[in-house]
Short mmCIF file of C-alpha atoms in Angstrom, two decimals:
data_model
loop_
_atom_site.label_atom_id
_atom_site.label_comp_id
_atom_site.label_asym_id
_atom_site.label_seq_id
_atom_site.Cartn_x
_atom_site.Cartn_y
_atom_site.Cartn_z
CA UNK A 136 -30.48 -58.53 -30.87
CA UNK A 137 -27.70 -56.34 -29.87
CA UNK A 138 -27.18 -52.82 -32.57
CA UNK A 139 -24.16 -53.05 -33.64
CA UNK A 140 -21.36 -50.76 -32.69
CA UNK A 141 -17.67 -49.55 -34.83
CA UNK A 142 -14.41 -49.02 -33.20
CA UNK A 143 -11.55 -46.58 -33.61
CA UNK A 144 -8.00 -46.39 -31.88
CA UNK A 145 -6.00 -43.68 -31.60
CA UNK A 146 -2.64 -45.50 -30.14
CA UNK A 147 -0.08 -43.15 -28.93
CA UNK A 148 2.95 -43.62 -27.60
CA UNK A 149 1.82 -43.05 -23.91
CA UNK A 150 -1.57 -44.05 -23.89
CA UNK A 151 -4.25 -45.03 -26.63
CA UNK A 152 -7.94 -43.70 -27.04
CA UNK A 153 -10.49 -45.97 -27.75
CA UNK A 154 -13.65 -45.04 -29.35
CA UNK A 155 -16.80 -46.86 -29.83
CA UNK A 156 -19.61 -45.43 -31.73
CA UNK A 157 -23.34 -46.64 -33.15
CA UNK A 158 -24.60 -46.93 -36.70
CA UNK A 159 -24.80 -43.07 -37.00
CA UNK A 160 -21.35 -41.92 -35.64
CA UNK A 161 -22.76 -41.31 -32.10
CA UNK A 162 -20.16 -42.09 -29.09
CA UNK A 163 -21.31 -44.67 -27.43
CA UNK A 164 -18.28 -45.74 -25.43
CA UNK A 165 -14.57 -44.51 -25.05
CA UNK A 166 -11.71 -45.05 -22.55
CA UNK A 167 -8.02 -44.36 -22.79
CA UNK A 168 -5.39 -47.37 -22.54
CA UNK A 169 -1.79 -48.07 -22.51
CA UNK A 170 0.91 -47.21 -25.13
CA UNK A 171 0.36 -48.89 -28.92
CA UNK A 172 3.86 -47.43 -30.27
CA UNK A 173 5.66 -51.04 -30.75
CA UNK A 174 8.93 -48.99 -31.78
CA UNK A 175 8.27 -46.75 -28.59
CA UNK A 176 7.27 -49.09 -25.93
CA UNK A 177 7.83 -52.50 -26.73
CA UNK A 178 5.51 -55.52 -27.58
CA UNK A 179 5.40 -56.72 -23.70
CA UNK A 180 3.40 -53.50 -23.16
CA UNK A 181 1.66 -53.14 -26.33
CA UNK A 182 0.07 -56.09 -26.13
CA UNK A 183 -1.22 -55.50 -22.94
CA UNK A 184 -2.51 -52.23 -24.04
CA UNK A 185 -4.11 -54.30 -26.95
CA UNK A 186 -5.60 -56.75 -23.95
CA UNK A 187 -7.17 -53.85 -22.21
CA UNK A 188 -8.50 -52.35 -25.24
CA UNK A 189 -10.28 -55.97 -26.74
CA UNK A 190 -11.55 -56.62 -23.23
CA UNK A 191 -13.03 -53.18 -23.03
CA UNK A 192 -14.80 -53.57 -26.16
CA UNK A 193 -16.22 -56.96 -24.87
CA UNK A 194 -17.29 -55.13 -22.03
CA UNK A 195 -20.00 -53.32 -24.71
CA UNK A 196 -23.57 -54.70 -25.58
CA UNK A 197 -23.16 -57.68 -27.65
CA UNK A 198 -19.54 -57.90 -27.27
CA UNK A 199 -16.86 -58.45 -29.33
CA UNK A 200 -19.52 -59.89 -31.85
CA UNK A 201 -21.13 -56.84 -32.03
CA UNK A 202 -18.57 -55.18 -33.45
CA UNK A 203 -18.90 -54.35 -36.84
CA UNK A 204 -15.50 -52.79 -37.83
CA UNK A 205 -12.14 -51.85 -36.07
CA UNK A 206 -9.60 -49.29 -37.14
CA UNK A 207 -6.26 -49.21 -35.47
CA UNK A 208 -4.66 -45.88 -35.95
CA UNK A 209 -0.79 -45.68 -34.76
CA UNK A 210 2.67 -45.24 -35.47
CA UNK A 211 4.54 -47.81 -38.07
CA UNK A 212 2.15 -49.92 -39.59
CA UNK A 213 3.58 -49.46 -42.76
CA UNK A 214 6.14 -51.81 -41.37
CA UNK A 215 4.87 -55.38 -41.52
CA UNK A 216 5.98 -56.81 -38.65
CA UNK A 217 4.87 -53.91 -36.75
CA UNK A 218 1.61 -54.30 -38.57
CA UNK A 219 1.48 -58.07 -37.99
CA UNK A 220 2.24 -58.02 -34.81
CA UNK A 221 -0.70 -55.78 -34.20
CA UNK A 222 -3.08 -58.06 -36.06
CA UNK A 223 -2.20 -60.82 -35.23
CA UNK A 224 -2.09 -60.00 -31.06
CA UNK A 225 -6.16 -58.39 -31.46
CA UNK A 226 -7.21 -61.56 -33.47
CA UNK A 227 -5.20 -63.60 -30.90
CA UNK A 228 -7.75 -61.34 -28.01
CA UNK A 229 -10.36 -63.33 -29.66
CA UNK A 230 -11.42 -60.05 -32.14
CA UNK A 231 -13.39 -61.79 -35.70
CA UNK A 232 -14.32 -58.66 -37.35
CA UNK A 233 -13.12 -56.25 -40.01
CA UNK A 234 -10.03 -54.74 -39.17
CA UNK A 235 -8.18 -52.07 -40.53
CA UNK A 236 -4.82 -50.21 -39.77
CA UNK A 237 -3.95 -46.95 -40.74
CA UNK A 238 -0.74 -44.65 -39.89
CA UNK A 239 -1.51 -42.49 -37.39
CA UNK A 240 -1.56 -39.31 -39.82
CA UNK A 241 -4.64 -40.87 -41.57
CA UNK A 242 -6.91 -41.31 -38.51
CA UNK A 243 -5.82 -37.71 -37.67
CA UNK A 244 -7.03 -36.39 -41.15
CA UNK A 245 -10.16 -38.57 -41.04
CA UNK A 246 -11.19 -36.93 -37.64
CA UNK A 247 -9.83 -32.98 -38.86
CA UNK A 248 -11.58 -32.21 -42.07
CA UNK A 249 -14.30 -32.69 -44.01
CA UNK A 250 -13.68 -33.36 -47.78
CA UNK A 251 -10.74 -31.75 -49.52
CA UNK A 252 -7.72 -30.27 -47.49
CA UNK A 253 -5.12 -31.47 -45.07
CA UNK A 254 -3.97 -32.12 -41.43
CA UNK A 255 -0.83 -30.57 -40.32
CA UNK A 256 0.65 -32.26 -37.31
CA UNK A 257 4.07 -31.17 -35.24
CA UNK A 258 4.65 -32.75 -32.03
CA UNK A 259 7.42 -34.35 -31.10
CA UNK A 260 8.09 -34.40 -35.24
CA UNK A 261 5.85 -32.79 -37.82
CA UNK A 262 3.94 -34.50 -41.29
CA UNK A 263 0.97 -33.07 -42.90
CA UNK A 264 -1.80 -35.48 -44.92
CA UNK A 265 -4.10 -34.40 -47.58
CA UNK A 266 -6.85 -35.31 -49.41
CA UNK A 267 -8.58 -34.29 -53.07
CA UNK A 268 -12.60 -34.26 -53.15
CA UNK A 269 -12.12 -37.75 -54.50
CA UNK A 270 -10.45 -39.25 -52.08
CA UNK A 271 -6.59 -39.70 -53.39
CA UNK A 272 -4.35 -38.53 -50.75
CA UNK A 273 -0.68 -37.26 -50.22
CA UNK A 274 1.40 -36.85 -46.93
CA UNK A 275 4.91 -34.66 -46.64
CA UNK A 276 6.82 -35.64 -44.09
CA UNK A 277 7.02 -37.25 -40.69
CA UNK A 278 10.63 -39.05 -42.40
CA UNK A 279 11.80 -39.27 -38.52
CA UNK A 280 14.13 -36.93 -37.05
CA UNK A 281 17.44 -38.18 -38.63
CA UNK A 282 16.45 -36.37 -41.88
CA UNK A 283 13.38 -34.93 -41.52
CA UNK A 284 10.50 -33.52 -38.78
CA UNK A 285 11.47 -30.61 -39.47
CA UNK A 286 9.00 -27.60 -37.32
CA UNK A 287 8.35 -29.93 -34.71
CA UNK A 288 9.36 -30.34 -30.72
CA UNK A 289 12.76 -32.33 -31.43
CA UNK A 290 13.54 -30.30 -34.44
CA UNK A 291 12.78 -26.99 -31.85
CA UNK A 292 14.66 -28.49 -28.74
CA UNK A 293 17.70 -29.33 -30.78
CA UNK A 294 17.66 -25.40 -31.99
CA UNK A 295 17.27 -24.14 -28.86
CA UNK A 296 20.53 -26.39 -27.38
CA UNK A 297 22.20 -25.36 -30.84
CA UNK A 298 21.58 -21.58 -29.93
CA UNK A 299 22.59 -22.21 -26.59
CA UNK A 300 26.03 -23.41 -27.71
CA UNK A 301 26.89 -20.84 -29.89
CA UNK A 302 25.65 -18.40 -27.76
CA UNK A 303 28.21 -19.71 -24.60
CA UNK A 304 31.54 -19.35 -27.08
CA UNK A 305 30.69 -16.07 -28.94
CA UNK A 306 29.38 -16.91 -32.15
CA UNK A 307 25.95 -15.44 -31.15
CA UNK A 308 24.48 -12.76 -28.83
CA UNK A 309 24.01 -13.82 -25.69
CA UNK A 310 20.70 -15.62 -25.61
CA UNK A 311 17.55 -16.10 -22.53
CA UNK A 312 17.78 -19.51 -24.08
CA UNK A 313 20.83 -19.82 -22.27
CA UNK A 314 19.03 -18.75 -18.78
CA UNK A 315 16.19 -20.87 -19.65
CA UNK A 316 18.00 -23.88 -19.89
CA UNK A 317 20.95 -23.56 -17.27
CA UNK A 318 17.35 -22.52 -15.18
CA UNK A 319 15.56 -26.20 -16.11
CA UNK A 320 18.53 -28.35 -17.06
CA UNK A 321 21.22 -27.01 -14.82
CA UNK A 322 23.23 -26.69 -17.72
CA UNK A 323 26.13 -24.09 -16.94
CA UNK A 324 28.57 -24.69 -20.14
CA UNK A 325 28.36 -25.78 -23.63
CA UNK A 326 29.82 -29.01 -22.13
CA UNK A 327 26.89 -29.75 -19.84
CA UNK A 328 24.78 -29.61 -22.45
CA UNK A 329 27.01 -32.23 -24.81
CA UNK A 330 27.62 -34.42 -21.73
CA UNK A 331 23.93 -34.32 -21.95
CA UNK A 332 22.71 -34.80 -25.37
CA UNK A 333 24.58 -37.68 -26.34
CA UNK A 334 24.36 -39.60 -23.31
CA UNK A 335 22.37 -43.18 -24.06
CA UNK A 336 19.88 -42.17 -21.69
CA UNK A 337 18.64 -38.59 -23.64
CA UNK A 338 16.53 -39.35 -26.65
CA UNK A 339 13.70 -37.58 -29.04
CA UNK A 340 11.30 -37.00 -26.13
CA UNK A 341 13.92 -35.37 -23.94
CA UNK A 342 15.26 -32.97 -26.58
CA UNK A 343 11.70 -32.40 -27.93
CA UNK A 344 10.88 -31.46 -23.97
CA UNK A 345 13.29 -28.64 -24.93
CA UNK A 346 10.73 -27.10 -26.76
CA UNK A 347 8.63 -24.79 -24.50
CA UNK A 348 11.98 -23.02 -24.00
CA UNK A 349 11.43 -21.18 -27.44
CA UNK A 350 8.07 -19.88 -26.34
CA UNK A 351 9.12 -18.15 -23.45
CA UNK A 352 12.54 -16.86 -24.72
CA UNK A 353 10.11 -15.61 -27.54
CA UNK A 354 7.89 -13.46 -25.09
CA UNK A 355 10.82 -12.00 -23.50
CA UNK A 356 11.67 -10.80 -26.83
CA UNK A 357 14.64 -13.20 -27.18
CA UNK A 358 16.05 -12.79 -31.30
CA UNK A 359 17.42 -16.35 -31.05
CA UNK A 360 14.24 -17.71 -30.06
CA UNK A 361 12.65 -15.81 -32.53
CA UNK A 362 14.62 -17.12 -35.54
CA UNK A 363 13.97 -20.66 -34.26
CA UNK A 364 10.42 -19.92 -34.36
CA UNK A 365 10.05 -18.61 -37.53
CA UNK A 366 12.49 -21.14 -39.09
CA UNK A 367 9.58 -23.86 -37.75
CA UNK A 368 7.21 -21.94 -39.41
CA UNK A 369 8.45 -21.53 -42.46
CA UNK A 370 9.57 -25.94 -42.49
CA UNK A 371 5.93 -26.85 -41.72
CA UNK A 372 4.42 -24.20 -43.91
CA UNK A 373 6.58 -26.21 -46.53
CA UNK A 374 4.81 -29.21 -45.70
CA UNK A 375 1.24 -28.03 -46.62
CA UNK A 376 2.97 -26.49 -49.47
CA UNK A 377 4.00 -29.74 -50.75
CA UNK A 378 0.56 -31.48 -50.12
CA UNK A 379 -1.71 -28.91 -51.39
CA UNK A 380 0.28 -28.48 -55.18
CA UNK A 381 0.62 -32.73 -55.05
CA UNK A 382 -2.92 -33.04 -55.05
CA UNK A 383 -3.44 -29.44 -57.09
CA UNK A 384 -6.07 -28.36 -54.27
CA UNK A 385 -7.72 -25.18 -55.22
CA UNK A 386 -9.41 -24.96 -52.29
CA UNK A 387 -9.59 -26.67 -48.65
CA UNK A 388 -10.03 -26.85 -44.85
CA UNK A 389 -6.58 -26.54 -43.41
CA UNK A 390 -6.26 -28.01 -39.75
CA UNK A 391 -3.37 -27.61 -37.10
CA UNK A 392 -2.90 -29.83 -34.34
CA UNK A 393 0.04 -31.17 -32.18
CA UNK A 394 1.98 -29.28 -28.93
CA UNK A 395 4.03 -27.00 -30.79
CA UNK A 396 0.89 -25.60 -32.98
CA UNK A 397 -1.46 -25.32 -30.67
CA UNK A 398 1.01 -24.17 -27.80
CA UNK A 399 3.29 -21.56 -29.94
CA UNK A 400 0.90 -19.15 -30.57
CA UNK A 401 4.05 -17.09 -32.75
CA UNK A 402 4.13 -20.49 -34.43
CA UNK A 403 0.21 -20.85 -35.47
CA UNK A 404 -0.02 -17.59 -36.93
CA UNK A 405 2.90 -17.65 -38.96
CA UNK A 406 2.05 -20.90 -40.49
CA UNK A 407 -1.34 -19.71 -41.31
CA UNK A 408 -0.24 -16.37 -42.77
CA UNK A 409 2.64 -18.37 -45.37
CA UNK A 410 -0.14 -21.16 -45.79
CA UNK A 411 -2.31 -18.69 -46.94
CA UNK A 412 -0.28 -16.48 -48.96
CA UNK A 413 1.42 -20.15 -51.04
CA UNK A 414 -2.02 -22.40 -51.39
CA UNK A 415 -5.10 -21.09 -52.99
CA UNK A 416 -8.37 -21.50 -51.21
CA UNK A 417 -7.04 -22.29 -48.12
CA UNK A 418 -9.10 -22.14 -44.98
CA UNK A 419 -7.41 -22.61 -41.74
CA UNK A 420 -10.14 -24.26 -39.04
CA UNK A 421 -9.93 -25.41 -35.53
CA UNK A 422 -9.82 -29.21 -35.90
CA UNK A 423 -13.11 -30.67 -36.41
CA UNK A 424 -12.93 -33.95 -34.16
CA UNK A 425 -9.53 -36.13 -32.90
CA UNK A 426 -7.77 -39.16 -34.28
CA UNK A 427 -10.35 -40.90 -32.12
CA UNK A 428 -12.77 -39.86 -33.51
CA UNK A 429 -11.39 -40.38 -37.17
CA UNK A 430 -10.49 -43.81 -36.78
CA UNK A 431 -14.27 -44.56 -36.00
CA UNK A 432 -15.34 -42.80 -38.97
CA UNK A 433 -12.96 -44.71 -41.00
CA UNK A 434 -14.20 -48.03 -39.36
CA UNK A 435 -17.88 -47.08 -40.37
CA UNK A 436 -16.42 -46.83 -43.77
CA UNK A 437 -15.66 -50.66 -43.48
#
């Protein structure tokens, strides 16, 4: 008889991780798939992605029967026809098992900390997720980039075009941002950079590409770049603020990960240095595994 194995997905919006481990949390398995963001890349693609991932995890000893528990960990599930398109297209793949889905902030957490604390994530948008020592959680947040995401690559990129602007018709001091950008984008006048922005073909990724411009304006000393900064700071500092006095923490791992924390090294220290000063007994630690690796640990939970 085959030992059984548990499953974990971290699905992206460019590619998803797939996990397999044994009864004990050892990897066994793990390859990296297509995109799982419906909203992102479509159903025509996810469910391939989804293909690739089921037939990868018949591929394993004992199959798909072997399995003893799936976790899906991705970007709105909290919609249900998101989340039923999901289910329904892995139980379509021939998948019988337990299956669970979780947003993509919980898989993170699961594979970050142990016990009490939170996750804080800024990529192309920011959220931080918490948890008490008994389990009840809380998330800030990750409210899309409309009205919220504040701290993360969009959020930065839009700054940094913002600073750029006012910057090119005198309501700022002239700027590397401006350099930086006319450098990368081409972008020669504040109408370049409109023309650009609201064209039908710029979106969140493009703007939130925008981002690395801060960091180097910020080690050639650039004030603009360094208000941005700090302003990101002090938004996702806000974030763990908000989680850690929700769930009355009085002590906690704290763990950073995304682009823009783990890239921005202005950025990381200023978060941990408010984070620490505004939520008693935090400890800021490198992340302890990946989303991956959380969404297996949740699935050995099933």
């Amino acid at each position: 008889m085959n030992e059984r194995y548990y499953c974990g997905w971290d699905g992206g919006g460019t590619k998803t991780e797939v996990l397999c481990v044994n009864a004990d949390g050892t990897p066994v398995a793990g390859r990296c798939f297509g995109p799982m963001n419906v909203n992102g890349a479509g159903k025509e693609r996810v469910g391939q992605s989804i293909r690739d991932c089921i037939a990868f995890m018949a591929g394993q000893p004992g199959g798909l029967e072997a399995c003893a528990g799936l976790v899906i960990g991705t970007a709105g599930v909290s919609n249900e026809q998101v989340g039923g398109f999901l289910s329904q297209t892995v139980r379509g793949c021939g998948y019988r098992g337990k299956l669970l889905l979780k947003g993509d902030q919980e898989i993170a957490l699961a594979g970050a900390i142990n016990g009490a604390g939170a996750v804080l994530i800024a990529g192309t948008g920011s959220i931080c997720c918490g948890q008490d020592a008994q389990g009840r959680t809380a998330r800030a947040g990750g409210c899309g980039h409309l009205i919220d995401d504040e701290g993360g690559g969009y959020a930065i990129g839009r700054d940094v075009l913002a600073a750029a602007v006012r910057a090119m018709d005198g309501r700022l001091a002239p700027t590397a941002l401006t350099g930086l950008l006319r450098e990368q984008m081409g972008f020669a006048t504040s109408r370049d950079i409109v023309t650009w922005l609201y064209a039908p073909s710029t979106g969140k990724k493009e703007v939130a590409a925008l981002a690395p411009l801060m960091t180097k304006a910020l080690e050639l000393g650039d004030e603009a770049a360094a208000r941005i900064a700090k302003k990101a700071a002090g938004e996702l500092s806000e974030l763990v603020r908000g989680v850690w006095h929700t769930l009355a923490l009085d002590s906690g791992e704290l763990a950073m990960i995304g682009s823009i924390l783990l890239k921005c090294g202005f950025i990381h220290r200023e978060v941990t240095r408010l984070c620490q000063g505004a939520c008693p007994g935090l400890r800021v630690i490198p992340a302890r595994g990946t989303p991956a690796q959380g969404a297996a640990r949740l699935a050995l939970a099933l």
